[in-house]
Coordinates of C-alpha atoms in Angstrom, one line a residue:
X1 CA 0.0 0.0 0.0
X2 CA 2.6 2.4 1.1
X3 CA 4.6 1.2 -2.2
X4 CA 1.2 2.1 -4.2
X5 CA 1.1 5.6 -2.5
X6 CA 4.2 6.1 -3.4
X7 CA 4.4 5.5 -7.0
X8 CA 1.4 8.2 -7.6
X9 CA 2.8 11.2 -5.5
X10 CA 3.7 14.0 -7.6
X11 CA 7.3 14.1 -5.8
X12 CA 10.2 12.0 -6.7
X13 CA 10.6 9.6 -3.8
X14 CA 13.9 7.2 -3.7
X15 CA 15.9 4.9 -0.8
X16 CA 19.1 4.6 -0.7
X17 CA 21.1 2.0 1.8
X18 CA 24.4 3.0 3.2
X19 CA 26.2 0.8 0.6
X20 CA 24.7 3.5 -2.2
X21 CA 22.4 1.1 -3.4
X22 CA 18.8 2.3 -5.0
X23 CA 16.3 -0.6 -3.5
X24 CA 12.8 1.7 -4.3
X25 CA 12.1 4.5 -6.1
X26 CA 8.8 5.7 -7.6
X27 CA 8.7 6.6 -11.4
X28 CA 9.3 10.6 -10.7
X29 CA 12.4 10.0 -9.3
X30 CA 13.5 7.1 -11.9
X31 CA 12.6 9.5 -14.8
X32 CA 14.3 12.8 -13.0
X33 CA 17.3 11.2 -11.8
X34 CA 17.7 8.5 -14.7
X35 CA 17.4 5.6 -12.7
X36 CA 16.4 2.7 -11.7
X37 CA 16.3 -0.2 -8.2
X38 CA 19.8 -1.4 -8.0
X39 CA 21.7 1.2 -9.3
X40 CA 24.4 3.0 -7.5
X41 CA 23.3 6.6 -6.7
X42 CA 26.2 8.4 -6.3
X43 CA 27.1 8.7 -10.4
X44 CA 23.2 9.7 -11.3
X45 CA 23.3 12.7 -8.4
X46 CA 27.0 13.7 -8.9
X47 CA 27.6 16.1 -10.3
X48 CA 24.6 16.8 -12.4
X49 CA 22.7 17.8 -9.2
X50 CA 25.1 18.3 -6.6
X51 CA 28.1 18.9 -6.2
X52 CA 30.4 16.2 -4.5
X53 CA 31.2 18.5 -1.3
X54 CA 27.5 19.3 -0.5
X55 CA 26.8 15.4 -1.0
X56 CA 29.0 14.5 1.5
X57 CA 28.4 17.3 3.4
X58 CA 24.8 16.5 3.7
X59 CA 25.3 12.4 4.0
X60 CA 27.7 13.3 7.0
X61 CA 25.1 15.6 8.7
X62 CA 22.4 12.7 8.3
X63 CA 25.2 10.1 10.2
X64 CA 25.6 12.4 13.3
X65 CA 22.0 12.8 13.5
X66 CA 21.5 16.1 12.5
X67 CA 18.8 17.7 10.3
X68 CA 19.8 18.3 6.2
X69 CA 17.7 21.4 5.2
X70 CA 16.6 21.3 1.7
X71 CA 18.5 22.3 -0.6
X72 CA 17.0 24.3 -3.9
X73 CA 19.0 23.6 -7.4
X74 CA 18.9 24.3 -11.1
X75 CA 19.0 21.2 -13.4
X76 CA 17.6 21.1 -17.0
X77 CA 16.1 24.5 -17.1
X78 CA 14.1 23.6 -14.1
X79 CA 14.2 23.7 -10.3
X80 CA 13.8 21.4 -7.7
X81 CA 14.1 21.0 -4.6
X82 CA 15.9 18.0 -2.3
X83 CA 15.5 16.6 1.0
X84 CA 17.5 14.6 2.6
X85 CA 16.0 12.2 5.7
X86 CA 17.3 9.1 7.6
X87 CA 15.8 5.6 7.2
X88 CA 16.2 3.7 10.3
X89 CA 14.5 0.1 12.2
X90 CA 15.0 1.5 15.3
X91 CA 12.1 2.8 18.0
X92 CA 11.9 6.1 17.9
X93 CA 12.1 6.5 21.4
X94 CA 15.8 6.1 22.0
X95 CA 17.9 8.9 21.6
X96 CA 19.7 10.9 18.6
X97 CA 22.8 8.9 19.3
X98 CA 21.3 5.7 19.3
X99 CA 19.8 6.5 16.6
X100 CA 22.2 7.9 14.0
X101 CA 24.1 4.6 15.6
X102 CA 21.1 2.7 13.8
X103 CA 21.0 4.5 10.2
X104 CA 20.3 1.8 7.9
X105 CA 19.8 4.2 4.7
X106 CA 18.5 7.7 3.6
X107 CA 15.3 8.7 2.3
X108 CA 15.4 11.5 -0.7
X109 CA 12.8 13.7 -1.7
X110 CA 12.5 15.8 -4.8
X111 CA 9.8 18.1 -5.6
X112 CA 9.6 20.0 -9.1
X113 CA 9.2 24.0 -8.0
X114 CA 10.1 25.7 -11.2
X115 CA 6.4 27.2 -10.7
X116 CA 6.9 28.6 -7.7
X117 CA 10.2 29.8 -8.6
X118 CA 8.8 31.4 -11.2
X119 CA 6.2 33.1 -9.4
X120 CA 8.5 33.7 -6.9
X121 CA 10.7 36.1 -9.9
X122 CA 7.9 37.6 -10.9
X123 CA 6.8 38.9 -7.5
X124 CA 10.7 40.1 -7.4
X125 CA 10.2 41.7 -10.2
X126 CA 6.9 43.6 -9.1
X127 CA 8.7 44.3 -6.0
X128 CA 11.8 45.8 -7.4
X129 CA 9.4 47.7 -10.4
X130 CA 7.2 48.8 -6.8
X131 CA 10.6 50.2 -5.4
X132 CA 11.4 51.9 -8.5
X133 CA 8.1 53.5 -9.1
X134 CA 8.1 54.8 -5.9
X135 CA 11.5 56.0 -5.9
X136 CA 10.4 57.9 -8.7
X137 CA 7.4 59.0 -7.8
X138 CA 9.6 60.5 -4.6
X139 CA 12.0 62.0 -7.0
X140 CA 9.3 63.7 -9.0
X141 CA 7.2 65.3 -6.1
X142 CA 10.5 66.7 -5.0
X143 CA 11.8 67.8 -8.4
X144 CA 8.2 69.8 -8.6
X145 CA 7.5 71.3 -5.6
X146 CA 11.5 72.5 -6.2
X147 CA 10.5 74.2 -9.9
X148 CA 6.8 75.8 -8.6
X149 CA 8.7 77.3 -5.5
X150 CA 11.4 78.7 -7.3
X151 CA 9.5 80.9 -9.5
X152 CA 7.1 81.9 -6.4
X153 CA 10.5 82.3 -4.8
X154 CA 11.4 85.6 -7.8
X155 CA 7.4 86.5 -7.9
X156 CA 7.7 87.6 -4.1
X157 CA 10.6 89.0 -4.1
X158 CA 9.9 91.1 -7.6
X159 CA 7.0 92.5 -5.6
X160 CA 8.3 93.6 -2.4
X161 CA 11.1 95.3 -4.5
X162 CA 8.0 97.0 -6.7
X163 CA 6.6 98.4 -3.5
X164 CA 10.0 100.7 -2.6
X165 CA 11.7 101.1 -5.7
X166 CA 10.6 104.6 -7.3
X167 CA 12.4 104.5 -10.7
X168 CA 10.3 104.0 -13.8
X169 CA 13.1 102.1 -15.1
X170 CA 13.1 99.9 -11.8
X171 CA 9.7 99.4 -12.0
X172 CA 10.1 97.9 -15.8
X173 CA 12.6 95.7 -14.7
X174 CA 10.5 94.0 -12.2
X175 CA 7.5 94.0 -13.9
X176 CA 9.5 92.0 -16.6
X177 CA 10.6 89.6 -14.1
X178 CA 7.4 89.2 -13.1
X179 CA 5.6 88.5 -16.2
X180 CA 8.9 85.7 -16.8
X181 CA 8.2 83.9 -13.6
X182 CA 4.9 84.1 -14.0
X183 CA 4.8 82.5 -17.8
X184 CA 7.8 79.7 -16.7
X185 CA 5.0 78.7 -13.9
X186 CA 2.1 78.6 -16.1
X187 CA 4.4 76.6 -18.7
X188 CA 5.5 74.2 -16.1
X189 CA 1.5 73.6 -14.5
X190 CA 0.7 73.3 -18.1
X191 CA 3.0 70.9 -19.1
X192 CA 2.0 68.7 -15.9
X193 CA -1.2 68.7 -16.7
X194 CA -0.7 68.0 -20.5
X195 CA 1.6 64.7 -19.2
X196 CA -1.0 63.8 -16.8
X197 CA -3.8 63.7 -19.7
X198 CA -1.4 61.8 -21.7
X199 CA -0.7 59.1 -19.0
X200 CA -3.6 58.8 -18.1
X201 CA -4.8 58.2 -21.8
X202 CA -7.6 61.0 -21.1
X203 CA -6.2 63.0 -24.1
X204 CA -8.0 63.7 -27.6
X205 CA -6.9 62.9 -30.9
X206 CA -8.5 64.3 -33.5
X207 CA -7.0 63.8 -36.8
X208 CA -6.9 65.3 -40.1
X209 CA -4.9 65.7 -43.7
X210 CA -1.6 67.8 -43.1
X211 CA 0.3 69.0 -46.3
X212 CA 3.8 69.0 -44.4
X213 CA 5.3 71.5 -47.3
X214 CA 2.5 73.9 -46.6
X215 CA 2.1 73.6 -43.0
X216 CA 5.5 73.3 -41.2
X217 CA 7.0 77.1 -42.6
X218 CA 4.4 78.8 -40.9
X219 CA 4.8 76.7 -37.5
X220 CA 8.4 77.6 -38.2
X221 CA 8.6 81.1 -38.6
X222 CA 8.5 82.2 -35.3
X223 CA 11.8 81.0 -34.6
X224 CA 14.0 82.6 -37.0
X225 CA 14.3 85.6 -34.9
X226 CA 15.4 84.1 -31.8
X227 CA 18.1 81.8 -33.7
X228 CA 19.1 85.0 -35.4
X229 CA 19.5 86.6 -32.0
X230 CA 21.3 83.8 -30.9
X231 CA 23.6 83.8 -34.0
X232 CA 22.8 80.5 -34.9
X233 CA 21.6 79.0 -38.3
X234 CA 18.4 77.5 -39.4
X235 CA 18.3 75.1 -42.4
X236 CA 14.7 73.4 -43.5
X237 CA 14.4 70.9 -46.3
X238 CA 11.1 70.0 -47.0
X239 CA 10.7 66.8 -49.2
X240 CA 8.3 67.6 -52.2
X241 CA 6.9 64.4 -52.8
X242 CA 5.7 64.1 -49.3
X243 CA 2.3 62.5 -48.9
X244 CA -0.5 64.0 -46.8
X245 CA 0.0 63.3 -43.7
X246 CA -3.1 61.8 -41.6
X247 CA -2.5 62.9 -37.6
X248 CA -3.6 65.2 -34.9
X249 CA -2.2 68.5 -36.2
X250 CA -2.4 70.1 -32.4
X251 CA -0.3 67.2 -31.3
X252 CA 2.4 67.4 -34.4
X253 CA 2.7 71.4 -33.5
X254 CA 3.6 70.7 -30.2
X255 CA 6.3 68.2 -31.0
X256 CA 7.8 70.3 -33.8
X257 CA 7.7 73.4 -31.4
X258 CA 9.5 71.3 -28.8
X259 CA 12.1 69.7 -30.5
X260 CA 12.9 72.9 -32.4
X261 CA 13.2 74.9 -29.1
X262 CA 15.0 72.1 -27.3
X263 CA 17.5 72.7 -30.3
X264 CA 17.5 75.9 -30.2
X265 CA 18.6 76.0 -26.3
X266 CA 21.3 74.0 -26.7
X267 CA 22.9 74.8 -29.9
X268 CA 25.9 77.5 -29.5
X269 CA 26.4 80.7 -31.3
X270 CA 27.5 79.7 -34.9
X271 CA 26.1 76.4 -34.6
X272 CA 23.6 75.1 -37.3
X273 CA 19.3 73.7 -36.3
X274 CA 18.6 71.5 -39.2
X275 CA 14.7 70.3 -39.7
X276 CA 14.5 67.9 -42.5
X277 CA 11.2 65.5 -43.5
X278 CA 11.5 62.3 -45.8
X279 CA 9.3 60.4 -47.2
X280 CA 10.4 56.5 -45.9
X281 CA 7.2 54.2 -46.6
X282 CA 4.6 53.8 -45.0
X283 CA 5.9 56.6 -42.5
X284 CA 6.7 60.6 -42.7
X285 CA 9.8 60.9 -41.0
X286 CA 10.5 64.5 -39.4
X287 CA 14.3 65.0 -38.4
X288 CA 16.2 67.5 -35.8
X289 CA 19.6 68.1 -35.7
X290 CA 21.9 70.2 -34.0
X291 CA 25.3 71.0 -34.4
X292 CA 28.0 71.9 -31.6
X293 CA 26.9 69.8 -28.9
X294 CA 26.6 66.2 -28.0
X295 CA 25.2 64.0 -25.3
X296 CA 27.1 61.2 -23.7
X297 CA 26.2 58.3 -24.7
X298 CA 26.0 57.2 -20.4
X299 CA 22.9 59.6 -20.8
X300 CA 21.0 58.7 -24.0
X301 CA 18.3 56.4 -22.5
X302 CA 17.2 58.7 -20.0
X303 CA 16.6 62.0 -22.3
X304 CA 13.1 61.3 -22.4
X305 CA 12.7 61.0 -18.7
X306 CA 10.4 63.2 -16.8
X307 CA 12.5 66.3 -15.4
X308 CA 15.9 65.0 -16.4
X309 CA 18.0 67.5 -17.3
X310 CA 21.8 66.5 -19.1
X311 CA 24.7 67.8 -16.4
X312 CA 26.4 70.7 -17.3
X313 CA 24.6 70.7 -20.8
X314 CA 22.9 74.3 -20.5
X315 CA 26.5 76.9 -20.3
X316 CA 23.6 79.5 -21.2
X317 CA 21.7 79.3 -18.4
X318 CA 18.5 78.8 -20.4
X319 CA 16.3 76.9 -18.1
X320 CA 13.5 74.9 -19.1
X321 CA 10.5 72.6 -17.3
X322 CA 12.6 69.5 -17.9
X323 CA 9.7 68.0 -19.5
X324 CA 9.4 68.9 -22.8
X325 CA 11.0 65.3 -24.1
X326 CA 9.2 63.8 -21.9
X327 CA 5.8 65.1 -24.0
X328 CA 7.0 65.0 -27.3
X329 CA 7.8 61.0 -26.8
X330 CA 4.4 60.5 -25.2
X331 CA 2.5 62.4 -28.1
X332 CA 4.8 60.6 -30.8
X333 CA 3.4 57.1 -29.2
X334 CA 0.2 58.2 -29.2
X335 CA 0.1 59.0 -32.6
X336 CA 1.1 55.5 -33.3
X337 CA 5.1 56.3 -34.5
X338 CA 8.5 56.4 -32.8
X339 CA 11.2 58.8 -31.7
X340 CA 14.9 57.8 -31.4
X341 CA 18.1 60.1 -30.8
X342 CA 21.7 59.6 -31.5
X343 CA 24.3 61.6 -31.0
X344 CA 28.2 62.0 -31.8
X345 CA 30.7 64.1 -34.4
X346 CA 29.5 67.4 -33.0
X347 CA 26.0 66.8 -33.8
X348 CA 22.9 65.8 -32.1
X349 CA 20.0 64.1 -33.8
X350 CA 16.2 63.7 -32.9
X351 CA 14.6 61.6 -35.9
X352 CA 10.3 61.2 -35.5
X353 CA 8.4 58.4 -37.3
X354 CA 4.9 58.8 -37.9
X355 CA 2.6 56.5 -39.9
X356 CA 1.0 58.2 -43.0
X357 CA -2.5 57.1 -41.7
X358 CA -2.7 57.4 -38.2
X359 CA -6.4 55.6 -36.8
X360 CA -7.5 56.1 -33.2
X361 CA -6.4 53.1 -31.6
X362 CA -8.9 53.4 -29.2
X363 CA -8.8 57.3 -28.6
X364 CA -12.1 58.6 -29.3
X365 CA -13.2 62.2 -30.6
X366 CA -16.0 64.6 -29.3

């Protein structure tokens, strides 16, 4: 009966007499271990399973009496897990001398756990992506409540100065940095909020046919003053056979404003902006570059993140939210394309695929 019982567990069950000798073991174990009664054990376990040391290790422990704690091992792409206990005739009454005097074999159990090793890396995993989220999250409240103090910080002090100062001049000043704090503030709540709809997949799409020769020189425009200002040079080369484009045209504005003025900020007097489209079936591609500045490549995967800022990459003192990379790669996923950046010989790239006939994908329109 016990024989019977044994034979249908769903654990490998073998016993071994002091001589090494295999006298039962249920089909689990035979199939596992490759063997069969009457084998020697020693050359199916060693070393395929364990190593020599921690099999005598464990066979000396089980002599002097002492508990062998399971031991959990790799073999064939799966794990399992191995228990060691004694055999012995002798009552059970007499004590642990006596009775590692009367070991007459050893008992081995093995139990397949690959599932719950597997569940068991996957709840790592979670707890490790937990730990990161919140480490971010932390990161992110702090990085926030440091940018919407820090323009508060010039808004008060521009206005206690306003109440004594008596110059006209003076008063300009002020007023001016007033009306910057106040605009970097309103930039940086609206850029928040634009994320957070983004996220949160609460954002409209609402597309429509865009004739890229047409459309982008008047989206453009604007900044040919300010590179001029800043001695800089803008090139644009527009691809003539360029189909009409089918995306959210609010959306595209947004990403060519921001990757134009992320060039623009970083991009030193005498340096050339290049904004170049191509036509690369079935997507539009839009292209960025800089020249006169790169990014190391150490920092590459995290231009995109949410308030990340490159080290020592803004001489100019420029400032920015730190998030307008992170909304131009959200707005290029949601319009169903891909953005990718390289950089190196002087010259940074930002290069953004779109499809030519962007649908929904489960964004609706009011």
């Amino acid at each position: 009966a016990q024989a019977a019982i044994a034979r249908s567990l769903s654990l490998g069950l073998l016993a071994i007499d002091l001589d090494d000798h295999i006298w039962f073991c249920n089909p689990l174990a035979a199939s596992w271990l490759h063997i069969q009664v009457g084998d020697c054990l020693t050359p199916h376990l060693i070393p395929q399973w364990l190593s020599a040391d921690q099999w005598q290790a464990d066979l000396q422990a089980l002599r002097d009496g002492a508990e062998v704690s399971a031991r959990n091992l790799s073999h064939s792409d799966r794990w399992f897990e191995i228990k060691l206990e004694p055999l012995r005739h002798s009552p059970f009454d007499q004590n642990p001398l006596e009775q590692a005097i009367c070991l007459d074999g050893f008992l081995i159990v093995l139990e397949d756990i690959t599932t719950r090793k597997q569940a068991e890396t996957v709840l790592e995993k979670q707890v490790a992506e937990l730990r990161r989220l919140n480490y971010l999250k932390d990161d992110f409240l702090s990085t926030v409540s440091h940018e919407l103090r820090a323009p508060m910080a010039n808004i008060k002090m521009a206005i206690e100065l306003l109440k004594i100062t008596r110059s006209p001049e003076t008063t300009e000043h002020y007023l001016k940095i007033l009306q910057t704090e106040c605009k970097r503030e309103t930039d940086l709540i609206n850029d928040l909020l634009d994320l957070q709809r983004l996220e949160a997949g609460a954002q409209k799409f609402y597309p429509e046919p865009i004739d890229l020769q047409n459309w982008l020189p008047p989206i453009i425009e604007p900044f040919y003053q300010r590179i001029d200002t800043q001695q800089q040079t803008l090139e644009v080369t527009l691809n003539t056979s360029l189909p009409k484009l089918l995306t959210d045209q609010s959306s595209l504005e947004r990403i060519v404003i921001e990757l134009i003025n992320n060039a623009c900020k970083y991009t030193p007097p005498t340096g050339v902006i290049s904004v170049v489209t191509n036509w690369l079936p079935p997507h539009v591609e839009l292209v960025v570059q800089n020249s006169g500045v790169e990014i190391p490549d150490a920092e590459l995967p995290r231009i995109f993140d949410k308030f990340y800022r490159i080290p020592h990459a803004d001489p100019w003192k420029r400032g920015g939210t730190g998030l307008g990379l992170a909304l131009v790669k959200k707005l290029v996923t949601c319009l169903g394309g891909n953005i990718t950046v390289k950089s190196g010989a002087g010259h940074t790239t930002f290069t953004v695929q779109l499809p030519i006939d962007y649908h929904l994908n489960g964004n609706e329109q009011n």
